[in-house]
Coordinates of C-alpha atoms in Angstrom, one line a residue:
M1 CA 2.3 -7.2 -31.0
T2 CA 4.3 -4.2 -31.2
H3 CA 7.2 -3.8 -29.2
P4 CA 9.0 -0.6 -28.4
V5 CA 11.7 0.9 -30.8
K6 CA 15.0 1.5 -28.7
L7 CA 16.7 4.7 -29.7
T8 CA 20.5 3.8 -30.1
G9 CA 23.5 4.7 -31.9
S10 CA 27.0 5.4 -32.0
G11 CA 27.0 8.7 -31.2
I12 CA 25.2 11.7 -28.7
I13 CA 24.2 15.0 -30.0
T14 CA 25.7 17.2 -27.5
S15 CA 25.4 20.9 -26.7
P16 CA 27.2 23.4 -24.5
Q17 CA 24.3 24.6 -21.8
G18 CA 24.0 23.1 -18.5
D19 CA 20.6 20.9 -18.9
S20 CA 21.1 20.1 -22.1
S21 CA 18.8 16.7 -23.9
M22 CA 21.3 14.7 -25.8
Y23 CA 19.6 11.9 -27.7
R24 CA 21.8 8.9 -29.4
N25 CA 22.7 9.8 -33.1
A26 CA 20.4 6.7 -34.1
A27 CA 20.9 6.9 -38.0
P28 CA 21.1 3.5 -39.2
V29 CA 19.9 1.2 -36.6
L30 CA 17.2 3.3 -35.8
A31 CA 15.7 3.5 -39.2
A32 CA 15.9 0.0 -39.7
V33 CA 14.2 -0.9 -36.4
I34 CA 11.6 1.6 -37.0
L35 CA 10.8 0.2 -40.3
L36 CA 10.6 -3.0 -38.3
S37 CA 8.0 -1.5 -36.2
A38 CA 6.3 0.3 -38.4
S39 CA 3.1 0.4 -36.2
A40 CA 4.3 2.3 -33.6
C41 CA 5.4 5.3 -35.9
N42 CA 3.6 5.4 -38.6
G43 CA 1.0 8.2 -39.0
D44 CA -1.6 5.9 -40.2
S45 CA -1.9 4.4 -36.7
I46 CA -3.6 7.2 -35.3
S47 CA -6.7 5.6 -35.7
G48 CA -9.4 5.5 -32.7
T49 CA -6.9 8.6 -31.5
D50 CA -8.0 11.6 -33.4
T51 CA -10.2 13.0 -31.0
A52 CA -7.7 13.1 -28.1
I53 CA -5.0 14.5 -30.7
N54 CA -7.6 17.7 -32.0
K55 CA -8.5 18.2 -27.9
L56 CA -4.3 18.6 -28.1
R57 CA -4.1 20.8 -30.8
S58 CA -6.9 22.9 -29.3
S59 CA -5.5 23.3 -25.7
Y60 CA -2.1 23.8 -26.7
A61 CA -2.2 26.0 -29.7
A62 CA -1.6 29.1 -27.7
Y63 CA 1.6 28.0 -26.7
N64 CA 3.2 28.7 -29.8
D65 CA 3.6 32.0 -27.9
V66 CA 6.6 30.9 -25.5
A67 CA 5.5 33.4 -22.8
K68 CA 2.3 31.4 -22.3
A69 CA 3.9 28.3 -22.2
N70 CA 6.1 29.4 -19.5
T71 CA 3.1 30.9 -17.5
A72 CA 1.5 26.8 -17.9
G73 CA 5.1 25.7 -16.5
Y74 CA 7.2 24.7 -19.5
T75 CA 9.9 26.7 -17.9
V76 CA 13.1 25.0 -19.0
W77 CA 14.7 25.1 -22.9
S78 CA 16.5 21.8 -23.4
P79 CA 18.8 23.0 -25.3
D80 CA 18.6 26.4 -24.8
P81 CA 18.4 28.2 -28.3
A82 CA 19.8 31.0 -27.0
A83 CA 22.9 29.7 -26.1
A84 CA 25.6 30.5 -28.3
G85 CA 26.4 27.6 -30.7
A86 CA 23.3 25.6 -29.6
T87 CA 21.6 23.3 -31.8
C88 CA 18.4 20.6 -31.5
A89 CA 19.1 17.1 -31.8
S90 CA 19.7 15.7 -35.1
A91 CA 20.0 12.5 -37.3
P92 CA 20.1 11.8 -41.0
E93 CA 16.0 10.9 -40.2
G94 CA 15.8 14.8 -39.2
K95 CA 15.4 16.6 -36.0
M96 CA 13.5 16.5 -32.8
G97 CA 13.9 20.4 -32.3
Y98 CA 13.9 22.3 -29.1
H99 CA 12.2 21.2 -25.8
L100 CA 10.6 23.2 -23.5
V101 CA 10.1 21.4 -20.5
N102 CA 7.9 20.9 -17.6
V103 CA 10.6 20.3 -14.9
P104 CA 7.9 19.3 -12.3
L105 CA 6.3 16.9 -14.9
R106 CA 9.6 15.0 -16.2
G107 CA 11.4 15.2 -13.0
S108 CA 15.1 15.2 -12.3
P109 CA 17.2 13.0 -14.6
A110 CA 19.6 13.3 -11.5
S111 CA 17.1 10.9 -9.2
P112 CA 15.0 9.1 -11.9
Q113 CA 13.4 6.6 -9.7
T114 CA 12.2 9.5 -7.6
G115 CA 10.1 10.7 -11.0
D116 CA 6.5 11.1 -11.9
A117 CA 5.5 7.7 -13.3
I118 CA 2.2 9.5 -14.5
I119 CA 1.5 9.5 -18.1
D120 CA -1.2 12.0 -18.8
P121 CA -2.4 11.8 -22.5
A122 CA -3.9 15.8 -21.9
Q123 CA -0.9 16.6 -20.3
P124 CA 2.6 16.2 -22.3
E125 CA 6.0 16.8 -20.1
M126 CA 7.6 18.9 -23.1
L127 CA 6.5 21.0 -26.1
L128 CA 8.6 20.7 -29.3
Y129 CA 9.6 23.9 -31.0
E130 CA 11.6 25.0 -34.2
K131 CA 13.6 27.8 -34.5
K132 CA 12.7 29.6 -37.6
S133 CA 15.3 31.8 -39.9
D134 CA 13.8 35.0 -38.4
G135 CA 15.0 33.3 -34.8
T136 CA 11.8 33.0 -33.7
M137 CA 10.3 30.1 -32.2
S138 CA 7.3 28.1 -33.3
L139 CA 5.4 24.8 -31.7
V140 CA 5.4 21.7 -34.1
G141 CA 4.7 19.0 -31.1
V142 CA 4.7 17.4 -27.7
E143 CA 6.6 14.9 -26.0
W144 CA 5.9 12.7 -23.5
I145 CA 8.8 11.2 -21.3
V146 CA 8.7 9.2 -18.1
F147 CA 12.1 7.8 -16.6
K148 CA 12.4 3.9 -16.8
A149 CA 13.2 3.8 -12.9
A150 CA 9.9 5.5 -11.9
W151 CA 8.1 3.5 -14.3
E152 CA 9.2 0.2 -12.4
R153 CA 8.9 1.6 -9.2
E154 CA 5.5 1.8 -10.1
K155 CA 4.7 -0.9 -12.4
G156 CA 7.3 -3.5 -11.3
A157 CA 10.8 -4.8 -12.9
G158 CA 10.6 -5.4 -16.4
A159 CA 7.0 -3.5 -16.9
A160 CA 6.0 -3.1 -20.4
A161 CA 6.8 0.3 -21.9
P162 CA 3.7 2.5 -21.4
T163 CA 1.4 3.8 -24.4
V164 CA -0.3 6.9 -24.5
L165 CA -2.5 7.6 -27.7
G166 CA -2.5 4.0 -28.2
Q167 CA 1.2 4.1 -29.0
P168 CA 3.9 2.1 -27.5
M169 CA 6.5 4.7 -25.8
L170 CA 10.1 4.2 -27.4
F171 CA 12.5 3.4 -25.2
G172 CA 15.6 5.7 -25.2
D173 CA 19.1 5.7 -22.9
H174 CA 21.3 8.7 -23.4
A175 CA 22.4 11.5 -21.0
F176 CA 20.3 14.6 -20.4
V177 CA 23.3 17.1 -18.9
A178 CA 26.5 17.2 -20.8
G179 CA 29.1 14.7 -19.7
G180 CA 26.6 13.0 -17.3
P181 CA 25.2 9.3 -17.2
S182 CA 22.9 7.9 -19.3
V183 CA 19.3 7.6 -17.8
P184 CA 16.9 5.1 -19.4
H185 CA 13.3 6.3 -20.2
Y186 CA 10.6 6.1 -22.3
E187 CA 9.2 8.9 -24.9
L188 CA 7.3 9.7 -27.7
H189 CA 7.2 12.7 -29.5
V190 CA 4.1 13.3 -31.6
W191 CA 4.2 16.0 -34.3
I192 CA 0.7 17.7 -33.7
F193 CA 1.5 21.2 -35.4
K194 CA 3.7 20.6 -38.4
D195 CA 3.1 17.1 -40.4
N196 CA 6.0 14.7 -40.4
P197 CA 6.2 12.5 -43.7
R198 CA 7.8 9.9 -41.5
G199 CA 4.8 9.5 -39.6
M200 CA 3.0 11.5 -36.5
F201 CA 4.8 9.4 -34.2
D202 CA 8.1 9.2 -35.6
P203 CA 10.9 10.4 -33.0
W204 CA 12.7 12.7 -35.9
H205 CA 11.4 15.0 -38.4
P206 CA 13.1 15.7 -41.5
N207 CA 11.5 19.3 -42.2
V208 CA 11.7 20.6 -38.4
T209 CA 14.6 23.5 -38.6
C210 CA 16.9 24.6 -36.0

């Protein structure tokens, strides 16, 4: 049985703007746990999900244009790449990119128990971008996220982690706002527009630029 990877670590990646995503610097712990849970993160595990992934690529390729993503409801940067000093979450394993959030789909970390507990494989809550050397943004992946409180509200206390594209979502427990409380949640990054040598479902991408 594959168990969800728990994202933990000693540090928090912060940024100066308001709704900034902050992730644990999961360096040694995450690396070890990912090795033990390789089937959850290894790109070879996509067997049986090729059709869904190809549909995602086809449906979301247009959102390489950020303006089109905004029109589709992805409107809040986390962190904002235009903010002074902003950088995306990073660890020795790689980076996570800049997140463009569909807030109605994700819900508010301030009230996670009221969030949307729906996991729709055709509609991720966030888009992942990298910042190119010329300052433009390029779509590299998508991410699903659901707050643990919302998930257990619907499925019951202690419910198993949700799955999407045949993969168990990974447990995370970090703040979403600078100085705010940690918010337990489940997440899954899928690098559908930029091959990840660590695997399509690994949370960190060593070749993403910020």
